[in-house]
């Protein structure tokens, strides 16, 4: 199935098994989100996430399939294999699973880009043959401007062709980066037509590196540096919604990982469930060890109030509130 066919498929049907793979994480993530949302609307009220790491026990997949939903409804099993290599035991387990899919269950398998050898493996063939397989790759560079135009249209914005080509050249085929630039334009400008100058200024805004520095300072618990960066961002006139967006993105990762840890999972597995893998886990792992269990959720509630302040429906000093959230996240 092609990516553009998924929405119409989910509007009328829901397969018992979906296999997502490709070279573009954003498209895999969005397809998985769409499948999960469709499952929820059809009464699949429980979701169990299984992340295949080095010490993963494949019996967990069998147990997940056999356990009834705690809430009396149907169940979604969200199986993620970040390496795309389940090993011998996993290969056998997946082939057996595909041969006898559990009833009352939708299974979602997320994989990275698969080479020709992996696609010809018995386990992959069994999964693909038992359900819906989707290969989700980034569009070629010449089609990226059209992809950007479609993304802008979702947020009621448009841009001339030269602006779209400028954005496409800047992100160099990285759709995650491209999507972030599109979202940034929604934060910086209202709905309507954008100019080349507006797009160029947003994409080339050097202050965005300071915003990323703020993210790093918060994860490291460096309160003094975070305060200095906030002062600098305010002085440069960086849009408050952009700063909030960066902070909330990190809070959501920390809150999601903490929730998984509260269910008994290790920090590494919890972060993998929140889509943070490999070397990227280190600063998050240290932040989780430093922060109290309730800190990410409390900061998210504070961020919701800050969002209302930015929109003018709550009173207060926006930048002082940024500082308060930052100090909460830097607590030791």
Coordinates of C-alpha atoms in Angstrom, one line a residue, residues 1-328:
X1 CA 0.0 0.0 0.0
X2 CA 1.2 3.5 -0.8
X3 CA 1.3 6.2 1.8
X4 CA -1.3 8.3 0.0
X5 CA -3.8 5.4 0.1
X6 CA -3.6 4.9 3.9
X7 CA -6.2 7.5 4.9
X8 CA -8.9 6.2 2.6
X9 CA -8.1 2.6 3.6
X10 CA -8.4 3.4 7.3
X11 CA -11.7 5.3 6.7
X12 CA -13.3 2.0 5.6
X13 CA -11.2 -0.8 6.9
X14 CA -8.8 -1.9 9.6
X15 CA -6.4 -4.8 8.9
X16 CA -5.3 -7.2 11.6
X17 CA -1.6 -6.5 10.8
X18 CA 0.4 -3.5 9.5
X19 CA 4.1 -3.6 8.6
X20 CA 5.7 -0.2 8.3
X21 CA 9.3 0.3 7.0
X22 CA 11.3 2.8 5.1
X23 CA 14.1 5.3 5.1
X24 CA 12.1 8.3 6.4
X25 CA 11.2 8.1 10.1
X26 CA 8.7 11.0 9.9
X27 CA 6.5 9.1 7.4
X28 CA 6.7 5.9 9.4
X29 CA 5.8 7.8 12.6
X30 CA 2.8 9.5 10.9
X31 CA 1.5 6.3 9.4
X32 CA 1.8 4.6 12.7
X33 CA -0.1 7.5 14.4
X34 CA -2.9 7.2 11.8
X35 CA -3.3 3.5 12.4
X36 CA -3.3 3.9 16.1
X37 CA -5.9 6.6 15.9
X38 CA -8.1 4.5 13.6
X39 CA -7.8 1.6 16.0
X40 CA -8.9 3.8 19.0
X41 CA -12.0 5.0 17.1
X42 CA -13.0 1.3 16.4
X43 CA -12.8 0.3 20.1
X44 CA -9.2 -0.9 20.4
X45 CA -9.0 0.6 23.8
X46 CA -5.8 -0.9 25.1
X47 CA -2.3 -0.5 23.5
X48 CA 0.7 -2.5 24.5
X49 CA 4.1 -1.3 23.3
X50 CA 6.9 -3.8 22.8
X51 CA 10.4 -2.5 21.8
X52 CA 12.9 -5.1 20.6
X53 CA 16.2 -4.3 22.3
X54 CA 19.3 -6.5 22.9
X55 CA 17.7 -8.5 25.7
X56 CA 14.1 -8.5 24.5
X57 CA 12.3 -11.8 25.3
X58 CA 10.1 -12.9 22.4
X59 CA 7.8 -14.6 24.7
X60 CA 6.5 -11.1 25.5
X61 CA 4.9 -11.0 22.1
X62 CA 3.1 -14.3 22.6
X63 CA 2.0 -13.1 26.1
X64 CA 0.7 -9.8 24.7
X65 CA -1.3 -11.6 22.1
X66 CA -2.8 -14.0 24.7
X67 CA -3.6 -11.5 27.3
X68 CA -7.1 -10.0 27.2
X69 CA -7.6 -6.3 27.2
X70 CA -7.9 -4.9 30.8
X71 CA -10.7 -2.6 29.6
X72 CA -12.8 -5.2 27.9
X73 CA -12.3 -3.9 24.4
X74 CA -10.0 -5.0 21.6
X75 CA -6.2 -4.5 21.7
X76 CA -3.4 -2.9 19.7
X77 CA 0.0 -4.5 19.9
X78 CA 2.6 -1.9 18.9
X79 CA 5.8 -3.8 18.1
X80 CA 8.9 -1.8 17.3
X81 CA 12.1 -3.3 15.9
X82 CA 14.6 -0.3 15.6
X83 CA 17.4 -2.4 14.1
X84 CA 15.2 -4.3 11.7
X85 CA 17.0 -7.4 12.8
X86 CA 15.0 -9.7 15.1
X87 CA 17.6 -12.4 15.2
X88 CA 17.0 -16.1 14.8
X89 CA 14.6 -16.5 17.7
X90 CA 12.7 -13.4 16.7
X91 CA 12.5 -14.5 13.1
X92 CA 10.9 -17.7 14.1
X93 CA 8.6 -16.0 16.6
X94 CA 7.4 -13.4 13.9
X95 CA 6.8 -16.1 11.3
X96 CA 4.7 -18.1 13.8
X97 CA 2.9 -15.0 14.9
X98 CA 2.0 -14.1 11.3
X99 CA 0.7 -17.6 10.6
X100 CA -1.8 -17.3 13.5
X101 CA -2.7 -13.7 14.2
X102 CA -4.7 -13.3 17.5
X103 CA -8.3 -12.4 17.3
X104 CA -9.6 -9.0 18.6
X105 CA -6.1 -7.6 18.0
X106 CA -4.5 -5.2 15.6
X107 CA -0.7 -5.6 15.4
X108 CA 1.5 -2.7 14.2
X109 CA 5.1 -3.6 13.4
X110 CA 7.5 -0.6 12.8
X111 CA 10.8 -1.2 11.1
X112 CA 13.6 1.0 9.7
X113 CA 14.7 0.8 6.0
X114 CA 15.0 -2.8 5.0
X115 CA 17.5 -3.9 2.4
X116 CA 16.7 -6.5 -0.4
X117 CA 18.1 -9.4 1.7
X118 CA 15.8 -8.5 4.7
X119 CA 12.8 -8.2 2.4
X120 CA 13.4 -11.7 1.1
X121 CA 13.6 -13.2 4.6
X122 CA 11.0 -15.7 5.7
X123 CA 9.9 -13.6 8.7
X124 CA 9.4 -10.4 6.7
X125 CA 7.6 -12.3 3.9
X126 CA 5.3 -13.9 6.5
X127 CA 4.4 -10.5 8.0
X128 CA 3.9 -8.8 4.7
X129 CA 1.7 -11.7 3.4
X130 CA -0.5 -11.7 6.5
X131 CA -1.3 -8.0 6.6
X132 CA -0.8 -4.6 5.0
X133 CA 2.8 -3.7 4.1
X134 CA 3.9 -0.1 3.6
X135 CA 7.3 1.1 2.4
X136 CA 7.7 4.8 3.4
X137 CA 10.6 6.5 1.8
X138 CA 11.4 10.2 1.4
X139 CA 10.3 11.8 -1.9
X140 CA 13.1 12.5 -4.4
X141 CA 14.5 16.0 -4.2
X142 CA 12.6 17.2 -7.2
X143 CA 9.3 16.4 -5.6
X144 CA 10.1 17.8 -2.2
X145 CA 8.7 21.3 -3.0
X146 CA 5.3 19.7 -3.7
X147 CA 5.5 17.8 -0.4
X148 CA 6.3 21.0 1.4
X149 CA 3.4 22.8 -0.3
X150 CA 1.0 20.0 0.8
X151 CA 2.3 20.4 4.4
X152 CA 1.8 24.1 4.4
X153 CA -1.7 23.7 3.0
X154 CA -2.6 21.5 6.1
X155 CA -2.0 24.6 8.2
X156 CA -3.8 27.0 5.8
X157 CA -0.5 28.5 4.5
X158 CA 1.0 28.7 1.0
X159 CA 4.3 29.8 -0.5
X160 CA 5.6 30.6 -4.0
X161 CA 7.6 28.0 -5.9
X162 CA 10.9 29.8 -5.3
X163 CA 10.3 29.7 -1.5
X164 CA 9.4 26.0 -1.6
X165 CA 12.6 25.3 -3.6
X166 CA 14.6 27.3 -1.1
X167 CA 13.3 25.3 1.8
X168 CA 13.8 22.0 -0.1
X169 CA 17.4 22.9 -0.7
X170 CA 18.0 23.8 2.9
X171 CA 16.7 20.6 4.4
X172 CA 18.4 18.4 1.8
X173 CA 15.8 15.7 1.8
X174 CA 15.5 15.4 5.6
X175 CA 11.7 15.3 6.1
X176 CA 11.9 15.6 9.9
X177 CA 13.9 18.8 9.4
X178 CA 11.5 19.9 6.7
X179 CA 8.4 19.3 8.8
X180 CA 10.0 21.3 11.7
X181 CA 10.5 24.2 9.3
X182 CA 6.9 24.0 8.2
X183 CA 5.7 23.9 11.8
X184 CA 7.9 26.9 12.6
X185 CA 6.2 28.9 9.9
X186 CA 2.8 28.2 11.5
X187 CA 4.2 29.5 14.8
X188 CA 5.7 32.6 13.3
X189 CA 3.1 33.7 10.7
X190 CA -0.7 33.5 10.5
X191 CA -2.7 31.5 7.9
X192 CA -2.4 32.8 4.3
X193 CA 0.3 33.3 1.6
X194 CA 3.9 33.5 2.7
X195 CA 6.6 35.4 0.9
X196 CA 10.1 34.2 -0.1
X197 CA 11.5 36.7 2.4
X198 CA 9.4 35.3 5.3
X199 CA 10.4 31.7 4.4
X200 CA 14.1 32.6 4.1
X201 CA 14.1 34.5 7.4
X202 CA 12.5 31.6 9.2
X203 CA 14.7 28.9 7.7
X204 CA 18.0 30.9 8.1
X205 CA 17.2 32.3 11.5
X206 CA 20.4 31.8 13.4
X207 CA 18.6 32.1 16.7
X208 CA 17.3 28.6 16.2
X209 CA 20.7 27.3 17.3
X210 CA 20.2 29.2 20.5
X211 CA 16.9 27.5 20.9
X212 CA 18.6 24.1 20.5
X213 CA 21.2 25.2 23.0
X214 CA 18.3 25.9 25.5
X215 CA 17.0 22.4 24.9
X216 CA 20.5 21.0 25.7
X217 CA 20.8 23.2 28.8
X218 CA 17.5 22.0 30.2
X219 CA 18.3 18.3 29.7
X220 CA 21.7 18.9 31.3
X221 CA 20.1 20.7 34.3
X222 CA 22.2 23.8 33.7
X223 CA 20.0 26.4 35.3
X224 CA 22.5 29.3 34.9
X225 CA 23.0 28.6 31.2
X226 CA 19.3 28.2 30.6
X227 CA 18.6 31.6 32.2
X228 CA 21.3 33.3 30.0
X229 CA 19.9 31.7 26.9
X230 CA 16.3 32.8 27.7
X231 CA 17.6 36.4 28.2
X232 CA 19.3 36.2 24.8
X233 CA 16.4 34.8 23.0
X234 CA 14.1 37.5 24.4
X235 CA 16.6 40.2 23.4
X236 CA 16.8 38.8 19.9
X237 CA 13.0 38.9 19.6
X238 CA 12.6 35.2 19.1
X239 CA 8.9 34.3 19.0
X240 CA 7.7 32.9 22.3
X241 CA 5.6 30.1 20.6
X242 CA 8.8 28.8 19.0
X243 CA 10.5 28.6 22.4
X244 CA 7.5 26.9 23.9
X245 CA 7.4 24.4 21.1
X246 CA 11.0 23.4 21.8
X247 CA 10.4 23.0 25.5
X248 CA 7.2 21.1 25.2
X249 CA 8.7 18.7 22.8
X250 CA 11.3 17.7 25.4
X251 CA 8.7 17.6 28.2
X252 CA 6.6 15.2 26.2
X253 CA 9.5 12.8 25.7
X254 CA 10.4 12.9 29.4
X255 CA 6.8 12.5 30.5
X256 CA 6.2 9.6 28.1
X257 CA 9.4 7.9 29.2
X258 CA 8.7 8.4 32.8
X259 CA 5.3 6.8 32.4
X260 CA 6.9 3.7 30.8
X261 CA 9.4 3.6 33.7
X262 CA 6.6 3.7 36.2
X263 CA 5.3 0.6 34.5
X264 CA 8.5 -1.2 35.3
X265 CA 10.5 -0.7 32.1
X266 CA 14.2 0.3 32.1
X267 CA 15.2 3.9 31.1
X268 CA 16.6 2.6 27.8
X269 CA 13.4 0.7 26.9
X270 CA 11.2 3.6 28.0
X271 CA 13.2 6.1 25.8
X272 CA 13.0 3.7 22.9
X273 CA 9.2 3.6 23.3
X274 CA 9.3 7.4 23.1
X275 CA 11.3 7.1 19.9
X276 CA 14.7 8.2 21.3
X277 CA 17.3 5.7 20.2
X278 CA 21.1 5.1 20.5
X279 CA 23.4 8.0 21.5
X280 CA 20.5 10.4 21.7
X281 CA 19.3 8.6 24.8
X282 CA 22.2 9.8 27.0
X283 CA 21.0 13.3 27.9
X284 CA 17.5 12.1 28.4
X285 CA 18.6 9.3 30.6
X286 CA 20.5 11.7 32.8
X287 CA 17.6 14.0 33.0
X288 CA 15.2 11.2 34.0
X289 CA 17.6 10.1 36.8
X290 CA 17.9 13.7 38.0
X291 CA 14.2 14.7 38.0
X292 CA 11.5 13.6 40.3
X293 CA 8.8 11.3 38.8
X294 CA 6.2 14.0 38.8
X295 CA 8.4 16.8 37.4
X296 CA 7.8 16.3 33.6
X297 CA 4.0 16.1 34.1
X298 CA 4.0 19.2 36.4
X299 CA 6.1 21.1 33.9
X300 CA 3.7 20.2 31.1
X301 CA 0.8 21.6 33.0
X302 CA 2.8 24.8 33.6
X303 CA 3.5 24.9 29.9
X304 CA -0.2 24.7 29.1
X305 CA -0.8 27.8 31.2
X306 CA 2.1 29.5 29.4
X307 CA 0.5 28.7 26.1
X308 CA -2.7 30.5 27.3
X309 CA -0.6 33.4 28.4
X310 CA 1.0 33.6 24.9
X311 CA -2.4 33.5 23.3
X312 CA -3.6 36.3 25.6
X313 CA -6.2 34.4 27.5
X314 CA -4.3 34.2 30.8
X315 CA -2.4 36.9 32.6
X316 CA 1.3 36.9 33.5
X317 CA 4.8 37.5 32.2
X318 CA 5.6 35.0 29.4
X319 CA 9.4 35.1 29.7
X320 CA 9.3 34.9 33.5
X321 CA 7.1 31.8 33.1
X322 CA 9.7 30.4 30.7
X323 CA 12.3 30.9 33.4
X324 CA 10.1 29.2 36.1
X325 CA 9.6 26.1 33.9
X326 CA 13.3 26.0 33.1
X327 CA 14.3 26.1 36.8
X328 CA 11.8 23.3 37.5

